[in-house]
């Protein structure tokens, strides 16, 4: 198994593409006329919401699970929601037990979605790190195989298949706007895309509350951040104390990072709904949020962003679409009526 950033290559991503075929789908890449007009260049949306679990995470999970031996007793992972769905789905396809460890900050809709796929759910603490500790305990005491959410070569390669599909569909892409959390998605896509097209620009985008990778890249080392509720809850969580892959890969392959506010994410979710007719999570909307806020300097197109998932609380989504205020822990995101 790959053990260092240097050993990950486009060949590992190509191998992942073969391994996940039939479990994960090749998803559509569609234009957003509204965002294109606002940005002054063509903007395309990669619809990972079309995956069987409603999110891109099925790619990395399916690739990691594909190499497990027949006598594996089961799998475990920690997750903010979508990785758990991917692991649960891929494990069920293999007939494996799955235990998903999550913090109390994960929305109920995501917890119930994982249970519906047949996985066991354990709610542990109020951080991704605490959930990760429980997952490691299950490995040590019950012999389950751990499927990390991002800092794993097979997971990174699986997510990187999006990069191959993007440039297969549009070799002329100049910029990719990628939601940035633990870095598995950004690292994988950047690895594949820059191997195919070295000059392509990669921009990672996070919420401005608890952006672990953003802070770590700025500091040049792993920085622990406080996890707080966010519309972009799927981008929450730390990098893990023993991060060895995604931080160096993102450092070397990402060309810039952007932070967006909760209000900007709120508006971007409205934009995707009213203009693109898309229901998506806040973490999916950070690319649009950055574009609408004018936070991507010197944007060159055509450009694409990843609509990473659709597994959100639909009651909250209804509130946002109606322009009502939304409470997130100790803050309130003020309601705003959508105007193009």
C-alpha atoms as a printed R data frame, in Angstrom:
    type eleno elety resid chain resno       x       y       z
1   ATOM     1    CA   UNK     A     1   0.000   0.000   0.000
2   ATOM     2    CA   UNK     A     2   1.136   3.537  -0.695
3   ATOM     3    CA   UNK     A     3   2.751   5.078   2.363
4   ATOM     4    CA   UNK     A     4   3.969   8.545   1.342
5   ATOM     5    CA   UNK     A     5   2.751  11.518  -0.708
6   ATOM     6    CA   UNK     A     6   5.499  10.910  -3.266
7   ATOM     7    CA   UNK     A     7   4.141   7.455  -4.060
8   ATOM     8    CA   UNK     A     8   0.694   8.718  -4.971
9   ATOM     9    CA   UNK     A     9   0.423   9.343  -8.703
10  ATOM    10    CA   UNK     A    10  -2.098   9.579 -11.501
11  ATOM    11    CA   UNK     A    11  -1.573   5.820 -11.988
12  ATOM    12    CA   UNK     A    12  -3.100   5.160  -8.558
13  ATOM    13    CA   UNK     A    13  -6.089   7.298  -9.556
14  ATOM    14    CA   UNK     A    14  -6.496   5.432 -12.858
15  ATOM    15    CA   UNK     A    15  -6.427   2.141 -10.926
16  ATOM    16    CA   UNK     A    16  -9.077   3.504  -8.550
17  ATOM    17    CA   UNK     A    17 -11.304   4.384 -11.483
18  ATOM    18    CA   UNK     A    18 -11.352   0.723 -12.507
19  ATOM    19    CA   UNK     A    19 -11.867  -0.488  -8.930
20  ATOM    20    CA   UNK     A    20 -14.927   1.670  -8.220
21  ATOM    21    CA   UNK     A    21 -16.680   1.170 -11.566
22  ATOM    22    CA   UNK     A    22 -20.134  -0.239 -10.890
23  ATOM    23    CA   UNK     A    23 -20.269   1.141  -7.349
24  ATOM    24    CA   UNK     A    24 -19.658   4.845  -7.924
25  ATOM    25    CA   UNK     A    25 -21.027   6.635 -10.970
26  ATOM    26    CA   UNK     A    26 -19.362   8.941 -13.473
27  ATOM    27    CA   UNK     A    27 -21.366  12.079 -12.760
28  ATOM    28    CA   UNK     A    28 -22.570  14.865 -15.077
29  ATOM    29    CA   UNK     A    29 -20.703  18.124 -15.649
30  ATOM    30    CA   UNK     A    30 -23.236  20.829 -16.445
31  ATOM    31    CA   UNK     A    31 -23.031  24.574 -17.133
32  ATOM    32    CA   UNK     A    32 -24.388  27.214 -14.761
33  ATOM    33    CA   UNK     A    33 -25.518  30.066 -17.033
34  ATOM    34    CA   UNK     A    34 -26.209  32.327 -14.051
35  ATOM    35    CA   UNK     A    35 -22.820  31.859 -12.385
36  ATOM    36    CA   UNK     A    36 -21.126  32.113 -15.771
37  ATOM    37    CA   UNK     A    37 -22.756  35.491 -16.370
38  ATOM    38    CA   UNK     A    38 -21.811  36.697 -12.895
39  ATOM    39    CA   UNK     A    39 -18.220  35.450 -13.125
40  ATOM    40    CA   UNK     A    40 -17.634  36.648 -16.685
41  ATOM    41    CA   UNK     A    41 -16.416  33.208 -17.761
42  ATOM    42    CA   UNK     A    42 -17.950  29.774 -18.206
43  ATOM    43    CA   UNK     A    43 -18.685  28.025 -14.883
44  ATOM    44    CA   UNK     A    44 -19.481  24.311 -14.802
45  ATOM    45    CA   UNK     A    45 -20.859  22.186 -11.973
46  ATOM    46    CA   UNK     A    46 -19.726  18.602 -11.317
47  ATOM    47    CA   UNK     A    47 -22.837  16.934  -9.891
48  ATOM    48    CA   UNK     A    48 -21.632  14.486  -7.255
49  ATOM    49    CA   UNK     A    49 -25.129  14.739  -5.797
50  ATOM    50    CA   UNK     A    50 -26.023  12.161  -8.472
51  ATOM    51    CA   UNK     A    51 -24.034   9.440  -6.672
52  ATOM    52    CA   UNK     A    52 -26.041   6.582  -5.096
53  ATOM    53    CA   UNK     A    53 -25.352   8.023  -1.615
54  ATOM    54    CA   UNK     A    54 -25.832  11.629  -2.728
55  ATOM    55    CA   UNK     A    55 -22.174  12.589  -2.274
56  ATOM    56    CA   UNK     A    56 -18.681  12.112  -3.729
57  ATOM    57    CA   UNK     A    57 -17.439  10.188  -0.689
58  ATOM    58    CA   UNK     A    58 -18.571   6.890  -2.174
59  ATOM    59    CA   UNK     A    59 -15.566   7.034  -4.510
60  ATOM    60    CA   UNK     A    60 -12.843   6.875  -1.872
61  ATOM    61    CA   UNK     A    61 -14.798   4.481   0.338
62  ATOM    62    CA   UNK     A    62 -15.446   2.044  -2.504
63  ATOM    63    CA   UNK     A    63 -11.791   2.105  -3.546
64  ATOM    64    CA   UNK     A    64 -10.532   1.426  -0.019
65  ATOM    65    CA   UNK     A    65 -13.046  -1.353   0.598
66  ATOM    66    CA   UNK     A    66 -12.303  -2.997  -2.766
67  ATOM    67    CA   UNK     A    67  -8.891  -4.234  -1.524
68  ATOM    68    CA   UNK     A    68 -10.080  -5.786   1.764
69  ATOM    69    CA   UNK     A    69  -9.669  -9.554   2.128
70  ATOM    70    CA   UNK     A    70 -12.664 -11.880   1.997
71  ATOM    71    CA   UNK     A    71 -12.330 -12.733   5.706
72  ATOM    72    CA   UNK     A    72 -12.458  -9.085   6.869
73  ATOM    73    CA   UNK     A    73 -14.819  -8.913   9.901
74  ATOM    74    CA   UNK     A    74 -16.082  -5.449   9.001
75  ATOM    75    CA   UNK     A    75 -15.144  -1.809   8.612
76  ATOM    76    CA   UNK     A    76 -15.244   1.322  10.711
77  ATOM    77    CA   UNK     A    77 -14.713   5.019  10.125
78  ATOM    78    CA   UNK     A    78 -15.213   8.444  11.638
79  ATOM    79    CA   UNK     A    79 -17.323  10.841   9.616
80  ATOM    80    CA   UNK     A    80 -19.119  14.179   9.487
81  ATOM    81    CA   UNK     A    81 -21.808  12.406   7.461
82  ATOM    82    CA   UNK     A    82 -21.074  11.761   3.811
83  ATOM    83    CA   UNK     A    83 -18.008   9.564   4.275
84  ATOM    84    CA   UNK     A    84 -20.095   7.412   6.589
85  ATOM    85    CA   UNK     A    85 -22.747   7.035   3.905
86  ATOM    86    CA   UNK     A    86 -20.120   6.049   1.387
87  ATOM    87    CA   UNK     A    87 -18.579   3.485   3.730
88  ATOM    88    CA   UNK     A    88 -21.987   2.097   4.695
89  ATOM    89    CA   UNK     A    89 -23.027   1.708   1.042
90  ATOM    90    CA   UNK     A    90 -19.775   0.142  -0.150
91  ATOM    91    CA   UNK     A    91 -19.605  -2.176   2.888
92  ATOM    92    CA   UNK     A    92 -23.171  -3.341   2.333
93  ATOM    93    CA   UNK     A    93 -22.329  -4.146  -1.285
94  ATOM    94    CA   UNK     A    94 -19.509  -6.383   0.017
95  ATOM    95    CA   UNK     A    95 -21.675  -7.904   2.762
96  ATOM    96    CA   UNK     A    96 -19.519  -6.363   5.495
97  ATOM    97    CA   UNK     A    97 -20.465  -4.984   8.892
98  ATOM    98    CA   UNK     A    98 -19.963  -1.214   9.105
99  ATOM    99    CA   UNK     A    99 -19.653   0.943  12.243
100 ATOM   100    CA   UNK     A   100 -19.647   4.707  11.686
101 ATOM   101    CA   UNK     A   101 -18.389   6.955  14.503
102 ATOM   102    CA   UNK     A   102 -19.639  10.544  14.533
103 ATOM   103    CA   UNK     A   103 -19.636  13.563  16.811
104 ATOM   104    CA   UNK     A   104 -22.723  15.171  18.296
105 ATOM   105    CA   UNK     A   105 -22.311  18.061  15.825
106 ATOM   106    CA   UNK     A   106 -23.375  15.915  12.871
107 ATOM   107    CA   UNK     A   107 -26.943  16.776  11.755
108 ATOM   108    CA   UNK     A   108 -29.608  14.177  12.511
109 ATOM   109    CA   UNK     A   109 -30.491  13.875   8.826
110 ATOM   110    CA   UNK     A   110 -27.019  12.548   8.069
111 ATOM   111    CA   UNK     A   111 -27.044  10.177  11.041
112 ATOM   112    CA   UNK     A   112 -30.365   8.655  10.013
113 ATOM   113    CA   UNK     A   113 -29.241   8.387   6.403
114 ATOM   114    CA   UNK     A   114 -26.310   6.224   7.478
115 ATOM   115    CA   UNK     A   115 -28.497   4.016   9.657
116 ATOM   116    CA   UNK     A   116 -30.859   3.562   6.720
117 ATOM   117    CA   UNK     A   117 -27.986   1.993   4.769
118 ATOM   118    CA   UNK     A   118 -27.598  -0.674   7.452
119 ATOM   119    CA   UNK     A   119 -24.582   0.657   9.322
120 ATOM   120    CA   UNK     A   120 -24.222   0.953  13.102
121 ATOM   121    CA   UNK     A   121 -23.783   4.556  14.279
122 ATOM   122    CA   UNK     A   122 -21.933   5.622  17.413
123 ATOM   123    CA   UNK     A   123 -22.148   9.245  18.559
124 ATOM   124    CA   UNK     A   124 -18.937  10.142  20.395
125 ATOM   125    CA   UNK     A   125 -18.052  13.562  21.827
126 ATOM   126    CA   UNK     A   126 -18.255  16.886  19.993
127 ATOM   127    CA   UNK     A   127 -15.355  16.665  17.567
128 ATOM   128    CA   UNK     A   128 -14.144  14.603  14.657
129 ATOM   129    CA   UNK     A   129 -11.010  13.756  16.635
130 ATOM   130    CA   UNK     A   130 -13.069  12.168  19.433
131 ATOM   131    CA   UNK     A   131 -15.030  10.139  16.888
132 ATOM   132    CA   UNK     A   132 -11.745   9.049  15.316
133 ATOM   133    CA   UNK     A   133 -10.552   7.738  18.683
134 ATOM   134    CA   UNK     A   134 -13.579   5.447  18.900
135 ATOM   135    CA   UNK     A   135 -12.962   4.205  15.366
136 ATOM   136    CA   UNK     A   136  -9.361   3.350  16.263
137 ATOM   137    CA   UNK     A   137 -10.569   1.512  19.379
138 ATOM   138    CA   UNK     A   138 -12.795  -0.672  17.187
139 ATOM   139    CA   UNK     A   139  -9.790  -1.509  15.048
140 ATOM   140    CA   UNK     A   140  -7.687  -2.459  18.070
141 ATOM   141    CA   UNK     A   141 -10.323  -4.353  20.045
142 ATOM   142    CA   UNK     A   142 -12.628  -5.840  17.399
143 ATOM   143    CA   UNK     A   143 -10.341  -6.182  14.401
144 ATOM   144    CA   UNK     A   144 -12.380  -3.966  12.098
145 ATOM   145    CA   UNK     A   145 -10.649  -2.366   9.123
146 ATOM   146    CA   UNK     A   146 -10.552   1.429   9.346
147 ATOM   147    CA   UNK     A   147 -11.541   3.460   6.291
148 ATOM   148    CA   UNK     A   148 -10.163   6.952   6.991
149 ATOM   149    CA   UNK     A   149 -12.231   9.891   5.732
150 ATOM   150    CA   UNK     A   150  -9.381  11.581   3.851
151 ATOM   151    CA   UNK     A   151  -5.782  10.844   4.954
152 ATOM   152    CA   UNK     A   152  -5.467   7.525   3.163
153 ATOM   153    CA   UNK     A   153  -3.916   6.737  -0.232
154 ATOM   154    CA   UNK     A   154  -6.819   4.637  -1.479
155 ATOM   155    CA   UNK     A   155  -9.384   7.218  -0.371
156 ATOM   156    CA   UNK     A   156  -7.416  10.064  -1.967
157 ATOM   157    CA   UNK     A   157  -7.079   8.102  -5.207
158 ATOM   158    CA   UNK     A   158 -10.796   7.362  -5.232
159 ATOM   159    CA   UNK     A   159 -11.698  11.032  -4.847
160 ATOM   160    CA   UNK     A   160  -9.136  11.850  -7.527
161 ATOM   161    CA   UNK     A   161 -11.242  10.052 -10.127
162 ATOM   162    CA   UNK     A   162 -13.319  13.243 -10.237
163 ATOM   163    CA   UNK     A   163 -10.262  15.010 -11.650
164 ATOM   164    CA   UNK     A   164  -9.968  12.460 -14.453
165 ATOM   165    CA   UNK     A   165 -13.642  12.829 -15.332
166 ATOM   166    CA   UNK     A   166 -13.457  16.627 -15.308
167 ATOM   167    CA   UNK     A   167 -10.650  16.753 -17.850
168 ATOM   168    CA   UNK     A   168 -12.095  13.919 -19.915
169 ATOM   169    CA   UNK     A   169 -15.256  16.001 -20.296
170 ATOM   170    CA   UNK     A   170 -13.561  19.383 -20.649
171 ATOM   171    CA   UNK     A   171  -9.845  19.337 -21.434
172 ATOM   172    CA   UNK     A   172 -10.005  23.133 -21.722
173 ATOM   173    CA   UNK     A   173 -10.723  23.712 -18.015
174 ATOM   174    CA   UNK     A   174  -8.408  26.343 -16.547
175 ATOM   175    CA   UNK     A   175  -9.555  26.563 -12.892
176 ATOM   176    CA   UNK     A   176 -11.056  24.143 -10.366
177 ATOM   177    CA   UNK     A   177 -12.827  25.464  -7.252
178 ATOM   178    CA   UNK     A   178 -12.801  22.623  -4.734
179 ATOM   179    CA   UNK     A   179 -14.480  22.488  -1.302
180 ATOM   180    CA   UNK     A   180 -11.654  22.064   1.198
181 ATOM   181    CA   UNK     A   181 -11.876  20.166   4.481
182 ATOM   182    CA   UNK     A   182  -9.471  17.381   5.421
183 ATOM   183    CA   UNK     A   183  -8.035  17.599   1.935
184 ATOM   184    CA   UNK     A   184  -8.807  14.173   0.467
185 ATOM   185    CA   UNK     A   185 -11.004  15.626  -2.271
186 ATOM   186    CA   UNK     A   186  -8.733  18.564  -3.086
187 ATOM   187    CA   UNK     A   187  -5.550  16.480  -2.989
188 ATOM   188    CA   UNK     A   188  -6.979  13.710  -5.138
189 ATOM   189    CA   UNK     A   189  -8.464  15.996  -7.768
190 ATOM   190    CA   UNK     A   190  -5.354  18.178  -7.879
191 ATOM   191    CA   UNK     A   191  -3.109  15.129  -8.217
192 ATOM   192    CA   UNK     A   192  -5.059  13.799 -11.194
193 ATOM   193    CA   UNK     A   193  -5.800  17.129 -12.860
194 ATOM   194    CA   UNK     A   194  -2.244  18.500 -12.644
195 ATOM   195    CA   UNK     A   195  -0.830  15.255 -14.023
196 ATOM   196    CA   UNK     A   196  -3.064  15.707 -17.061
197 ATOM   197    CA   UNK     A   197  -2.749  19.495 -17.253
198 ATOM   198    CA   UNK     A   198   0.080  20.964 -15.143
199 ATOM   199    CA   UNK     A   199  -1.035  24.562 -15.622
200 ATOM   200    CA   UNK     A   200  -4.549  24.107 -14.277
201 ATOM   201    CA   UNK     A   201  -5.247  26.303 -11.241
202 ATOM   202    CA   UNK     A   202  -6.621  24.675  -8.072
203 ATOM   203    CA   UNK     A   203  -8.411  26.823  -5.481
204 ATOM   204    CA   UNK     A   204  -9.522  25.287  -2.167
205 ATOM   205    CA   UNK     A   205 -12.522  26.886  -0.485
206 ATOM   206    CA   UNK     A   206 -13.653  26.575   3.144
207 ATOM   207    CA   UNK     A   207 -16.051  28.228   5.552
208 ATOM   208    CA   UNK     A   208 -14.471  30.837   7.816
209 ATOM   209    CA   UNK     A   209 -15.413  28.986  11.031
210 ATOM   210    CA   UNK     A   210 -13.177  26.028  11.903
211 ATOM   211    CA   UNK     A   211 -11.269  25.708   8.608
212 ATOM   212    CA   UNK     A   212  -8.524  23.282   9.671
213 ATOM   213    CA   UNK     A   213  -6.742  22.817   6.344
214 ATOM   214    CA   UNK     A   214  -6.769  26.550   5.608
215 ATOM   215    CA   UNK     A   215  -5.170  27.350   8.975
216 ATOM   216    CA   UNK     A   216  -2.684  24.488   8.658
217 ATOM   217    CA   UNK     A   217  -1.552  25.576   5.199
218 ATOM   218    CA   UNK     A   218  -1.035  29.116   6.463
219 ATOM   219    CA   UNK     A   219   0.990  27.901   9.435
220 ATOM   220    CA   UNK     A   220   2.938  25.268   7.551
221 ATOM   221    CA   UNK     A   221   1.961  22.618  10.085
222 ATOM   222    CA   UNK     A   222  -1.072  20.798  11.410
223 ATOM   223    CA   UNK     A   223  -3.247  23.257  13.355
224 ATOM   224    CA   UNK     A   224  -6.092  22.120  15.613
225 ATOM   225    CA   UNK     A   225  -9.233  24.245  15.333
226 ATOM   226    CA   UNK     A   226 -12.418  24.396  17.351
227 ATOM   227    CA   UNK     A   227 -15.256  22.650  15.570
228 ATOM   228    CA   UNK     A   228 -18.431  24.710  15.493
229 ATOM   229    CA   UNK     A   229 -21.787  24.328  13.745
230 ATOM   230    CA   UNK     A   230 -21.783  25.572  10.151
231 ATOM   231    CA   UNK     A   231 -23.985  25.491   7.079
232 ATOM   232    CA   UNK     A   232 -20.940  23.769   5.552
233 ATOM   233    CA   UNK     A   233 -20.930  21.049   8.229
234 ATOM   234    CA   UNK     A   234 -19.431  18.517   5.812
235 ATOM   235    CA   UNK     A   235 -16.244  20.630   5.769
236 ATOM   236    CA   UNK     A   236 -15.808  20.451   9.548
237 ATOM   237    CA   UNK     A   237 -13.228  18.463  11.481
238 ATOM   238    CA   UNK     A   238  -9.492  18.493  12.025
239 ATOM   239    CA   UNK     A   239  -6.702  16.930   9.973
240 ATOM   240    CA   UNK     A   240  -5.842  14.267  12.532
241 ATOM   241    CA   UNK     A   241  -2.785  14.377  14.761
242 ATOM   242    CA   UNK     A   242  -0.833  11.975  12.537
243 ATOM   243    CA   UNK     A   243  -1.755  13.475   9.154
244 ATOM   244    CA   UNK     A   244   0.869  12.372   6.639
245 ATOM   245    CA   UNK     A   245  -0.686  12.726   3.193
246 ATOM   246    CA   UNK     A   246  -3.309  15.396   2.651
247 ATOM   247    CA   UNK     A   247  -1.501  18.310   4.281
248 ATOM   248    CA   UNK     A   248   1.697  17.917   2.221
249 ATOM   249    CA   UNK     A   249  -0.281  17.165  -0.949
250 ATOM   250    CA   UNK     A   250  -2.487  20.224  -0.528
251 ATOM   251    CA   UNK     A   251   0.565  22.325   0.298
252 ATOM   252    CA   UNK     A   252   2.264  21.235  -2.916
253 ATOM   253    CA   UNK     A   253  -0.683  21.094  -5.306
254 ATOM   254    CA   UNK     A   254  -3.204  23.782  -4.316
255 ATOM   255    CA   UNK     A   255  -2.589  27.218  -5.803
256 ATOM   256    CA   UNK     A   256  -4.690  29.240  -3.379
257 ATOM   257    CA   UNK     A   257  -7.321  29.087  -0.645
258 ATOM   258    CA   UNK     A   258 -10.423  31.167   0.041
259 ATOM   259    CA   UNK     A   259 -12.708  31.508   3.066
260 ATOM   260    CA   UNK     A   260 -16.411  32.285   2.792
261 ATOM   261    CA   UNK     A   261 -18.845  33.410   5.485
262 ATOM   262    CA   UNK     A   262 -22.015  31.681   6.619
263 ATOM   263    CA   UNK     A   263 -24.061  34.463   4.995
264 ATOM   264    CA   UNK     A   264 -22.227  33.909   1.707
265 ATOM   265    CA   UNK     A   265 -22.852  30.152   1.895
266 ATOM   266    CA   UNK     A   266 -26.543  30.832   2.651
267 ATOM   267    CA   UNK     A   267 -26.861  32.971  -0.482
268 ATOM   268    CA   UNK     A   268 -24.979  30.438  -2.616
269 ATOM   269    CA   UNK     A   269 -27.337  27.654  -1.540
270 ATOM   270    CA   UNK     A   270 -30.228  29.863  -2.618
271 ATOM   271    CA   UNK     A   271 -28.482  30.572  -5.911
272 ATOM   272    CA   UNK     A   272 -27.994  26.884  -6.701
273 ATOM   273    CA   UNK     A   273 -31.648  26.229  -5.921
274 ATOM   274    CA   UNK     A   274 -33.284  29.142  -7.709
275 ATOM   275    CA   UNK     A   275 -30.870  29.473 -10.639
276 ATOM   276    CA   UNK     A   276 -29.481  25.948 -11.163
277 ATOM   277    CA   UNK     A   277 -32.472  24.010  -9.732
278 ATOM   278    CA   UNK     A   278 -30.124  22.115  -7.428
279 ATOM   279    CA   UNK     A   279 -30.626  21.061  -3.806
280 ATOM   280    CA   UNK     A   280 -27.227  20.896  -2.138
281 ATOM   281    CA   UNK     A   281 -25.447  21.080   1.201
282 ATOM   282    CA   UNK     A   282 -23.676  24.202   2.338
283 ATOM   283    CA   UNK     A   283 -20.330  22.475   1.795
284 ATOM   284    CA   UNK     A   284 -21.295  21.997  -1.859
285 ATOM   285    CA   UNK     A   285 -22.033  25.684  -2.287
286 ATOM   286    CA   UNK     A   286 -18.715  27.203  -1.192
287 ATOM   287    CA   UNK     A   287 -17.452  27.446  -4.773
288 ATOM   288    CA   UNK     A   288 -20.482  29.484  -5.792
289 ATOM   289    CA   UNK     A   289 -20.196  31.480  -2.558
290 ATOM   290    CA   UNK     A   290 -16.647  32.498  -3.424
291 ATOM   291    CA   UNK     A   291 -17.640  33.455  -6.969
292 ATOM   292    CA   UNK     A   292 -20.684  35.480  -5.916
293 ATOM   293    CA   UNK     A   293 -18.629  37.307  -3.281
294 ATOM   294    CA   UNK     A   294 -15.885  38.139  -5.783
295 ATOM   295    CA   UNK     A   295 -13.298  36.257  -3.727
296 ATOM   296    CA   UNK     A   296 -11.564  34.406  -6.567
297 ATOM   297    CA   UNK     A   297  -9.036  36.894  -7.978
298 ATOM   298    CA   UNK     A   298  -7.890  36.688 -11.602
299 ATOM   299    CA   UNK     A   299 -10.365  33.915 -12.387
300 ATOM   300    CA   UNK     A   300  -9.545  32.150 -15.638
301 ATOM   301    CA   UNK     A   301 -12.125  30.032 -17.368
302 ATOM   302    CA   UNK     A   302 -13.608  27.746 -18.201
303 ATOM   303    CA   UNK     A   303 -13.830  26.876 -14.501
304 ATOM   304    CA   UNK     A   304 -15.590  24.104 -12.592
305 ATOM   305    CA   UNK     A   305 -16.666  23.532  -9.028
306 ATOM   306    CA   UNK     A   306 -17.796  20.352  -7.300
307 ATOM   307    CA   UNK     A   307 -21.363  20.032  -5.988
308 ATOM   308    CA   UNK     A   308 -20.184  17.543  -3.413
309 ATOM   309    CA   UNK     A   309 -23.356  16.384  -1.653
310 ATOM   310    CA   UNK     A   310 -27.079  16.774  -1.050
311 ATOM   311    CA   UNK     A   311 -27.492  15.097   2.338
312 ATOM   312    CA   UNK     A   312 -28.806  17.956   4.430
313 ATOM   313    CA   UNK     A   313 -31.703  18.672   6.761
314 ATOM   314    CA   UNK     A   314 -34.470  19.564   4.329
315 ATOM   315    CA   UNK     A   315 -36.274  21.613   6.967
316 ATOM   316    CA   UNK     A   316 -33.227  23.853   7.218
317 ATOM   317    CA   UNK     A   317 -33.030  23.952   3.436
318 ATOM   318    CA   UNK     A   318 -36.668  25.059   3.300
319 ATOM   319    CA   UNK     A   319 -35.931  27.834   5.804
320 ATOM   320    CA   UNK     A   320 -33.016  29.075   3.716
321 ATOM   321    CA   UNK     A   321 -34.983  29.010   0.483
322 ATOM   322    CA   UNK     A   322 -37.778  30.954   2.207
323 ATOM   323    CA   UNK     A   323 -35.271  33.539   3.433
324 ATOM   324    CA   UNK     A   324 -35.719  32.747   7.110
325 ATOM   325    CA   UNK     A   325 -32.961  33.077   9.713
326 ATOM   326    CA   UNK     A   326 -31.048  29.925  10.679
327 ATOM   327    CA   UNK     A   327 -29.541  29.208  14.082
328 ATOM   328    CA   UNK     A   328 -26.081  27.601  14.146
329 ATOM   329    CA   UNK     A   329 -24.934  26.955  17.697
330 ATOM   330    CA   UNK     A   330 -24.215  30.337  19.239
331 ATOM   331    CA   UNK     A   331 -24.763  32.390  16.064
332 ATOM   332    CA   UNK     A   332 -27.707  33.216  13.842
333 ATOM   333    CA   UNK     A   333 -27.394  33.518  10.090
334 ATOM   334    CA   UNK     A   334 -29.811  36.292   9.269
335 ATOM   335    CA   UNK     A   335 -32.456  35.510   6.702
336 ATOM   336    CA   UNK     A   336 -32.169  37.068   3.268
337 ATOM   337    CA   UNK     A   337 -34.714  37.027   0.481
338 ATOM   338    CA   UNK     A   338 -33.128  35.750  -2.686
339 ATOM   339    CA   UNK     A   339 -32.639  38.251  -5.468
340 ATOM   340    CA   UNK     A   340 -30.667  37.385  -8.575
